[in-house]
Amino acid sequence: MESLMAYVVGILFAAAIYMMLRRSIVKLVIGLILLSNSANLLIFVMAGMTRGAPPLIPDGAQAPLGAVADPLPQALILTAIVIAFGVLAFSVVLIRRAYEIVKTDDLDQMKDTDT
């Protein structure tokens, strides 16, 4: 299963780079979204895909009983999701404002437009 997930992460990274190299600014943002999702999936896969109980220690015990899930990668992924949402919201507003001014989403035409 982990080798399949490695291929999925690689395909997502490749699709993100491809979309970011396109000339449309909307495709650039789609590439940024794919890049953040593939990075989150990479963190998740590298943490290990094992099932485990919540990392809770019962009263009177020194350590959790049995296999537990590692909470650190989950916390990192949740933080990354919030940051990616903020970047997405900012970029959507930036795209809308740029489109209102130059009336195009092509990066080459934006560069040549004098305002």
Tab-separated table of N, CA and C in Angstrom:
chain	number	residue	atom	x	y	z
A	1	MET	N	0.824	-1.196	0.000
A	1	MET	CA	0.000	0.000	0.000
A	1	MET	C	0.867	1.259	0.000
A	2	GLU	N	1.978	1.197	0.732
A	2	GLU	CA	2.836	2.376	0.794
A	2	GLU	C	3.514	2.665	-0.539
A	3	SER	N	3.833	1.614	-1.308
A	3	SER	CA	4.434	1.848	-2.628
A	3	SER	C	3.415	2.476	-3.578
A	4	LEU	N	2.152	2.070	-3.483
A	4	LEU	CA	1.105	2.696	-4.292
A	4	LEU	C	0.950	4.174	-3.917
A	5	MET	N	0.984	4.466	-2.636
A	5	MET	CA	0.865	5.857	-2.194
A	5	MET	C	2.071	6.690	-2.638
A	6	ALA	N	3.243	6.066	-2.721
A	6	ALA	CA	4.425	6.776	-3.225
A	6	ALA	C	4.228	7.174	-4.684
A	7	TYR	N	3.638	6.287	-5.476
A	7	TYR	CA	3.338	6.622	-6.868
A	7	TYR	C	2.304	7.743	-6.955
A	8	VAL	N	1.303	7.700	-6.102
A	8	VAL	CA	0.274	8.742	-6.102
A	8	VAL	C	0.886	10.095	-5.744
A	9	VAL	N	1.761	10.112	-4.748
A	9	VAL	CA	2.427	11.358	-4.365
A	9	VAL	C	3.273	11.880	-5.526
A	10	GLY	N	3.989	10.996	-6.196
A	10	GLY	CA	4.797	11.412	-7.340
A	10	GLY	C	3.962	11.965	-8.474
A	11	ILE	N	2.836	11.336	-8.742
A	11	ILE	CA	1.947	11.817	-9.807
A	11	ILE	C	1.361	13.173	-9.436
A	12	LEU	N	0.988	13.340	-8.168
A	12	LEU	CA	0.458	14.641	-7.734
A	12	LEU	C	1.506	15.738	-7.837
A	13	PHE	N	2.749	15.445	-7.436
A	13	PHE	CA	3.820	16.433	-7.573
A	13	PHE	C	4.056	16.781	-9.037
A	14	ALA	N	4.071	15.770	-9.916
A	14	ALA	CA	4.281	16.023	-11.340
A	14	ALA	C	3.149	16.866	-11.924
A	15	ALA	N	1.913	16.552	-11.554
A	15	ALA	CA	0.778	17.339	-12.049
A	15	ALA	C	0.837	18.771	-11.530
A	16	ALA	N	1.276	18.936	-10.289
A	16	ALA	CA	1.383	20.285	-9.720
A	16	ALA	C	2.438	21.103	-10.454
A	17	ILE	N	3.587	20.505	-10.725
A	17	ILE	CA	4.640	21.227	-11.453
A	17	ILE	C	4.178	21.557	-12.865
A	18	TYR	N	3.505	20.620	-13.515
A	18	TYR	CA	2.992	20.876	-14.859
A	18	TYR	C	2.003	22.045	-14.855
A	19	MET	N	1.086	22.043	-13.898
A	19	MET	CA	0.096	23.129	-13.841
A	19	MET	C	0.747	24.461	-13.503
A	20	MET	N	1.777	24.451	-12.680
A	20	MET	CA	2.434	25.703	-12.316
A	20	MET	C	3.261	26.274	-13.467
A	21	LEU	N	3.633	25.456	-14.420
A	21	LEU	CA	4.398	25.936	-15.569
A	21	LEU	C	3.523	26.435	-16.705
A	22	ARG	N	2.204	26.330	-16.589
A	22	ARG	CA	1.294	26.832	-17.603
A	22	ARG	C	1.268	28.360	-17.548
A	23	ARG	N	0.771	28.995	-18.611
A	23	ARG	CA	0.782	30.450	-18.667
A	23	ARG	C	-0.409	31.096	-17.979
A	24	SER	N	-1.445	30.360	-17.722
A	24	SER	CA	-2.633	30.918	-17.085
A	24	SER	C	-2.416	31.018	-15.587
A	25	ILE	N	-2.798	32.129	-15.024
A	25	ILE	CA	-2.614	32.328	-13.582
A	25	ILE	C	-3.579	31.458	-12.777
A	26	VAL	N	-4.734	31.118	-13.352
A	26	VAL	CA	-5.664	30.218	-12.669
A	26	VAL	C	-5.058	28.815	-12.565
A	27	LYS	N	-4.393	28.368	-13.622
A	27	LYS	CA	-3.730	27.066	-13.579
A	27	LYS	C	-2.556	27.075	-12.609
A	28	LEU	N	-1.933	28.222	-12.446
A	28	LEU	CA	-0.873	28.354	-11.449
A	28	LEU	C	-1.410	28.106	-10.048
A	29	VAL	N	-2.569	28.654	-9.753
A	29	VAL	CA	-3.173	28.456	-8.436
A	29	VAL	C	-3.608	27.007	-8.257
A	30	ILE	N	-4.145	26.393	-9.292
A	30	ILE	CA	-4.503	24.976	-9.209
A	30	ILE	C	-3.257	24.139	-8.931
A	31	GLY	N	-2.142	24.502	-9.557
A	31	GLY	CA	-0.883	23.812	-9.289
A	31	GLY	C	-0.429	23.989	-7.850
A	32	LEU	N	-0.624	25.185	-7.295
A	32	LEU	CA	-0.274	25.411	-5.883
A	32	LEU	C	-1.132	24.548	-4.957
A	33	ILE	N	-2.407	24.411	-5.285
A	33	ILE	CA	-3.290	23.565	-4.475
A	33	ILE	C	-2.839	22.112	-4.540
A	34	LEU	N	-2.539	21.628	-5.753
A	34	LEU	CA	-2.065	20.258	-5.903
A	34	LEU	C	-0.740	20.045	-5.172
A	35	LEU	N	0.132	21.051	-5.214
A	35	LEU	CA	1.418	20.936	-4.538
A	35	LEU	C	1.247	20.833	-3.032
A	36	SER	N	0.353	21.630	-2.465
A	36	SER	CA	0.143	21.559	-1.019
A	36	SER	C	-0.509	20.235	-0.621
A	37	ASN	N	-1.450	19.742	-1.441
A	37	ASN	CA	-2.074	18.452	-1.135
A	37	ASN	C	-1.075	17.300	-1.259
A	38	SER	N	-0.204	17.362	-2.239
A	38	SER	CA	0.780	16.291	-2.380
A	38	SER	C	1.807	16.332	-1.254
A	39	ALA	N	2.162	17.513	-0.778
A	39	ALA	CA	3.074	17.599	0.364
A	39	ALA	C	2.418	17.044	1.626
A	40	ASN	N	1.137	17.323	1.807
A	40	ASN	CA	0.414	16.765	2.957
A	40	ASN	C	0.356	15.240	2.876
A	41	LEU	N	0.087	14.719	1.698
A	41	LEU	CA	0.032	13.268	1.531
A	41	LEU	C	1.406	12.641	1.741
A	42	LEU	N	2.455	13.342	1.329
A	42	LEU	CA	3.810	12.843	1.547
A	42	LEU	C	4.123	12.738	3.040
A	43	ILE	N	3.755	13.755	3.810
A	43	ILE	CA	3.967	13.702	5.261
A	43	ILE	C	3.183	12.546	5.869
A	44	PHE	N	1.961	12.367	5.412
A	44	PHE	CA	1.112	11.295	5.939
A	44	PHE	C	1.695	9.920	5.645
A	45	VAL	N	2.181	9.721	4.416
A	45	VAL	CA	2.722	8.421	4.027
A	45	VAL	C	4.046	8.156	4.729
A	46	MET	N	4.882	9.170	4.862
A	46	MET	CA	6.182	8.971	5.494
A	46	MET	C	6.060	8.695	6.992
A	47	ALA	N	4.965	9.083	7.598
A	47	ALA	CA	4.763	8.809	9.028
A	47	ALA	C	4.451	7.348	9.275
A	48	GLY	N	4.088	6.641	8.244
A	48	GLY	CA	3.763	5.225	8.402
A	48	GLY	C	2.266	5.021	8.374
A	49	MET	N	1.853	4.061	7.607
A	49	MET	CA	0.430	3.809	7.454
A	49	MET	C	0.032	2.595	8.282
A	50	THR	N	0.100	2.748	9.581
A	50	THR	CA	-0.299	1.673	10.488
A	50	THR	C	-1.511	2.123	11.277
A	51	ARG	N	-2.391	1.179	11.538
A	51	ARG	CA	-3.557	1.491	12.350
A	51	ARG	C	-3.169	1.397	13.813
A	52	GLY	N	-3.681	2.309	14.593
A	52	GLY	CA	-3.385	2.279	16.015
A	52	GLY	C	-4.457	3.015	16.789
A	53	ALA	N	-4.437	2.818	18.079
A	53	ALA	CA	-5.397	3.479	18.955
A	53	ALA	C	-4.963	4.925	19.177
A	54	PRO	N	-5.836	5.759	19.704
A	54	PRO	CA	-5.433	7.124	20.051
A	54	PRO	C	-4.328	7.089	21.106
A	55	PRO	N	-3.397	8.027	21.069
A	55	PRO	CA	-2.272	7.994	22.002
A	55	PRO	C	-2.668	8.498	23.399
A	56	LEU	N	-3.523	7.773	24.061
A	56	LEU	CA	-3.966	8.125	25.411
A	56	LEU	C	-3.361	7.151	26.413
A	57	ILE	N	-2.906	7.683	27.535
A	57	ILE	CA	-2.315	6.855	28.580
A	57	ILE	C	-3.354	6.650	29.670
A	58	PRO	N	-3.697	5.390	29.999
A	58	PRO	CA	-4.692	5.146	31.051
A	58	PRO	C	-4.150	5.537	32.431
A	59	ASP	N	-5.071	5.742	33.362
A	59	ASP	CA	-4.672	6.096	34.729
A	59	ASP	C	-3.802	5.000	35.331
A	60	GLY	N	-2.701	5.412	35.939
A	60	GLY	CA	-1.815	4.480	36.614
A	60	GLY	C	-0.788	3.828	35.716
A	61	ALA	N	-0.828	4.054	34.422
A	61	ALA	CA	0.143	3.455	33.511
A	61	ALA	C	1.241	4.461	33.183
A	62	GLN	N	2.400	3.955	32.795
A	62	GLN	CA	3.530	4.809	32.434
A	62	GLN	C	3.582	5.090	30.928
A	63	ALA	N	2.954	4.239	30.157
A	63	ALA	CA	2.987	4.369	28.701
A	63	ALA	C	1.661	3.864	28.145
A	64	PRO	N	1.345	4.240	26.906
A	64	PRO	CA	0.121	3.720	26.286
A	64	PRO	C	0.186	2.199	26.127
A	65	LEU	N	-0.954	1.575	26.181
A	65	LEU	CA	-1.035	0.122	26.023
A	65	LEU	C	-1.249	-0.214	24.552
A	66	GLY	N	-0.396	-1.052	23.978
A	66	GLY	CA	-0.558	-1.473	22.591
A	66	GLY	C	-0.028	-0.440	21.602
A	67	ALA	N	-0.344	-0.673	20.343
A	67	ALA	CA	0.100	0.226	19.271
A	67	ALA	C	-0.749	1.492	19.267
A	68	VAL	N	-0.090	2.631	19.125
A	68	VAL	CA	-0.804	3.911	19.083
A	68	VAL	C	-0.430	4.654	17.804
A	69	ALA	N	-1.298	5.525	17.378
A	69	ALA	CA	-1.041	6.366	16.210
A	69	ALA	C	-0.178	7.554	16.627
A	70	ASP	N	0.720	7.950	15.742
A	70	ASP	CA	1.601	9.083	16.010
A	70	ASP	C	0.839	10.373	15.729
A	71	PRO	N	0.648	11.253	16.720
A	71	PRO	CA	-0.148	12.460	16.500
A	71	PRO	C	0.619	13.598	15.825
A	72	LEU	N	1.951	13.541	15.790
A	72	LEU	CA	2.723	14.648	15.234
A	72	LEU	C	2.466	14.864	13.736
A	73	PRO	N	2.512	13.829	12.889
A	73	PRO	CA	2.222	14.078	11.467
A	73	PRO	C	0.813	14.604	11.237
A	74	GLN	N	-0.137	14.138	12.031
A	74	GLN	CA	-1.508	14.629	11.890
A	74	GLN	C	-1.587	16.116	12.232
A	75	ALA	N	-0.872	16.531	13.270
A	75	ALA	CA	-0.864	17.944	13.644
A	75	ALA	C	-0.175	18.780	12.571
A	76	LEU	N	0.916	18.269	12.002
A	76	LEU	CA	1.604	18.994	10.933
A	76	LEU	C	0.714	19.150	9.705
A	77	ILE	N	-0.020	18.100	9.371
A	77	ILE	CA	-0.897	18.155	8.195
A	77	ILE	C	-2.048	19.128	8.430
A	78	LEU	N	-2.620	19.125	9.618
A	78	LEU	CA	-3.698	20.076	9.904
A	78	LEU	C	-3.207	21.515	9.819
A	79	THR	N	-2.010	21.768	10.322
A	79	THR	CA	-1.429	23.112	10.218
A	79	THR	C	-1.190	23.486	8.760
A	80	ALA	N	-0.686	22.544	7.983
A	80	ALA	CA	-0.426	22.812	6.568
A	80	ALA	C	-1.716	23.060	5.798
A	81	ILE	N	-2.791	22.390	6.161
A	81	ILE	CA	-4.082	22.610	5.500
A	81	ILE	C	-4.572	24.027	5.750
A	82	VAL	N	-4.429	24.500	6.972
A	82	VAL	CA	-4.865	25.860	7.303
A	82	VAL	C	-4.028	26.878	6.549
A	83	ILE	N	-2.722	26.671	6.488
A	83	ILE	CA	-1.855	27.601	5.761
A	83	ILE	C	-2.179	27.580	4.271
A	84	ALA	N	-2.404	26.395	3.704
A	84	ALA	CA	-2.740	26.300	2.281
A	84	ALA	C	-4.065	26.987	1.975
A	85	PHE	N	-5.029	26.893	2.890
A	85	PHE	CA	-6.299	27.580	2.675
A	85	PHE	C	-6.107	29.096	2.679
A	86	GLY	N	-5.265	29.601	3.556
A	86	GLY	CA	-4.977	31.034	3.583
A	86	GLY	C	-4.297	31.497	2.308
A	87	VAL	N	-3.341	30.716	1.818
A	87	VAL	CA	-2.660	31.063	0.561
A	87	VAL	C	-3.641	31.018	-0.604
A	88	LEU	N	-4.529	30.024	-0.611
A	88	LEU	CA	-5.536	29.917	-1.673
A	88	LEU	C	-6.477	31.116	-1.657
A	89	ALA	N	-6.952	31.503	-0.490
A	89	ALA	CA	-7.859	32.649	-0.403
A	89	ALA	C	-7.166	33.928	-0.874
A	90	PHE	N	-5.923	34.121	-0.470
A	90	PHE	CA	-5.182	35.304	-0.903
A	90	PHE	C	-4.967	35.302	-2.411
A	91	SER	N	-4.602	34.150	-2.969
A	91	SER	CA	-4.332	34.104	-4.400
A	91	SER	C	-5.603	34.284	-5.230
A	92	VAL	N	-6.739	33.798	-4.745
A	92	VAL	CA	-7.994	34.005	-5.482
A	92	VAL	C	-8.352	35.486	-5.520
A	93	VAL	N	-8.183	36.171	-4.408
A	93	VAL	CA	-8.449	37.613	-4.377
A	93	VAL	C	-7.465	38.353	-5.283
A	94	LEU	N	-6.210	37.931	-5.259
A	94	LEU	CA	-5.195	38.558	-6.106
A	94	LEU	C	-5.490	38.337	-7.586
A	95	ILE	N	-5.919	37.138	-7.953
A	95	ILE	CA	-6.270	36.845	-9.350
A	95	ILE	C	-7.458	37.684	-9.792
A	96	ARG	N	-8.453	37.774	-8.945
A	96	ARG	CA	-9.649	38.552	-9.306
A	96	ARG	C	-9.295	40.017	-9.521
A	97	ARG	N	-8.478	40.558	-8.648
A	97	ARG	CA	-8.086	41.966	-8.775
A	97	ARG	C	-7.229	42.180	-10.017
A	98	ALA	N	-6.315	41.269	-10.294
A	98	ALA	CA	-5.473	41.393	-11.479
A	98	ALA	C	-6.305	41.277	-12.750
A	99	TYR	N	-7.297	40.407	-12.748
A	99	TYR	CA	-8.152	40.260	-13.920
A	99	TYR	C	-8.998	41.511	-14.150
A	100	GLU	N	-9.450	42.135	-13.068
A	100	GLU	CA	-10.221	43.369	-13.217
A	100	GLU	C	-9.386	44.484	-13.832
A	101	ILE	N	-8.111	44.510	-13.541
A	101	ILE	CA	-7.256	45.591	-14.040
A	101	ILE	C	-6.797	45.335	-15.466
A	102	VAL	N	-6.273	44.136	-15.756
A	102	VAL	CA	-5.669	43.897	-17.067
A	102	VAL	C	-6.561	43.105	-18.024
A	103	LYS	N	-7.696	42.587	-17.559
A	103	LYS	CA	-8.680	41.875	-18.382
A	103	LYS	C	-8.125	40.619	-19.059
A	104	THR	N	-7.169	39.949	-18.447
A	104	THR	CA	-6.642	38.685	-18.965
A	104	THR	C	-6.064	37.879	-17.811
A	105	ASP	N	-5.971	36.567	-18.023
A	105	ASP	CA	-5.324	35.732	-17.011
A	105	ASP	C	-4.033	35.111	-17.540
A	106	ASP	N	-3.628	35.502	-18.752
A	106	ASP	CA	-2.385	35.015	-19.347
A	106	ASP	C	-1.206	35.816	-18.789
A	107	LEU	N	-0.230	35.109	-18.230
A	107	LEU	CA	0.892	35.798	-17.594
A	107	LEU	C	1.732	36.580	-18.585
A	108	ASP	N	1.881	36.091	-19.823
A	108	ASP	CA	2.656	36.822	-20.827
A	108	ASP	C	1.966	38.120	-21.225
A	109	GLN	N	0.647	38.108	-21.339
A	109	GLN	CA	-0.083	39.323	-21.685
A	109	GLN	C	-0.107	40.297	-20.515
A	110	MET	N	-0.103	39.790	-19.292
A	110	MET	CA	-0.039	40.682	-18.139
A	110	MET	C	1.274	41.437	-18.092
A	111	LYS	N	2.332	40.760	-18.490
A	111	LYS	CA	3.659	41.375	-18.472
A	111	LYS	C	3.757	42.504	-19.506
A	112	ASP	N	3.106	42.323	-20.653
A	112	ASP	CA	3.210	43.293	-21.739
A	112	ASP	C	2.216	44.443	-21.598
A	113	THR	N	1.247	44.358	-20.694
A	113	THR	CA	0.215	45.379	-20.547
A	113	THR	C	0.766	46.545	-19.739
A	114	ASP	N	0.593	47.750	-20.273
A	114	ASP	CA	0.984	48.957	-19.539
A	114	ASP	C	-0.225	49.558	-18.876
A	115	THR	N	-0.141	49.784	-17.557
A	115	THR	CA	-1.271	50.405	-16.859
A	115	THR	C	-0.865	51.685	-16.225
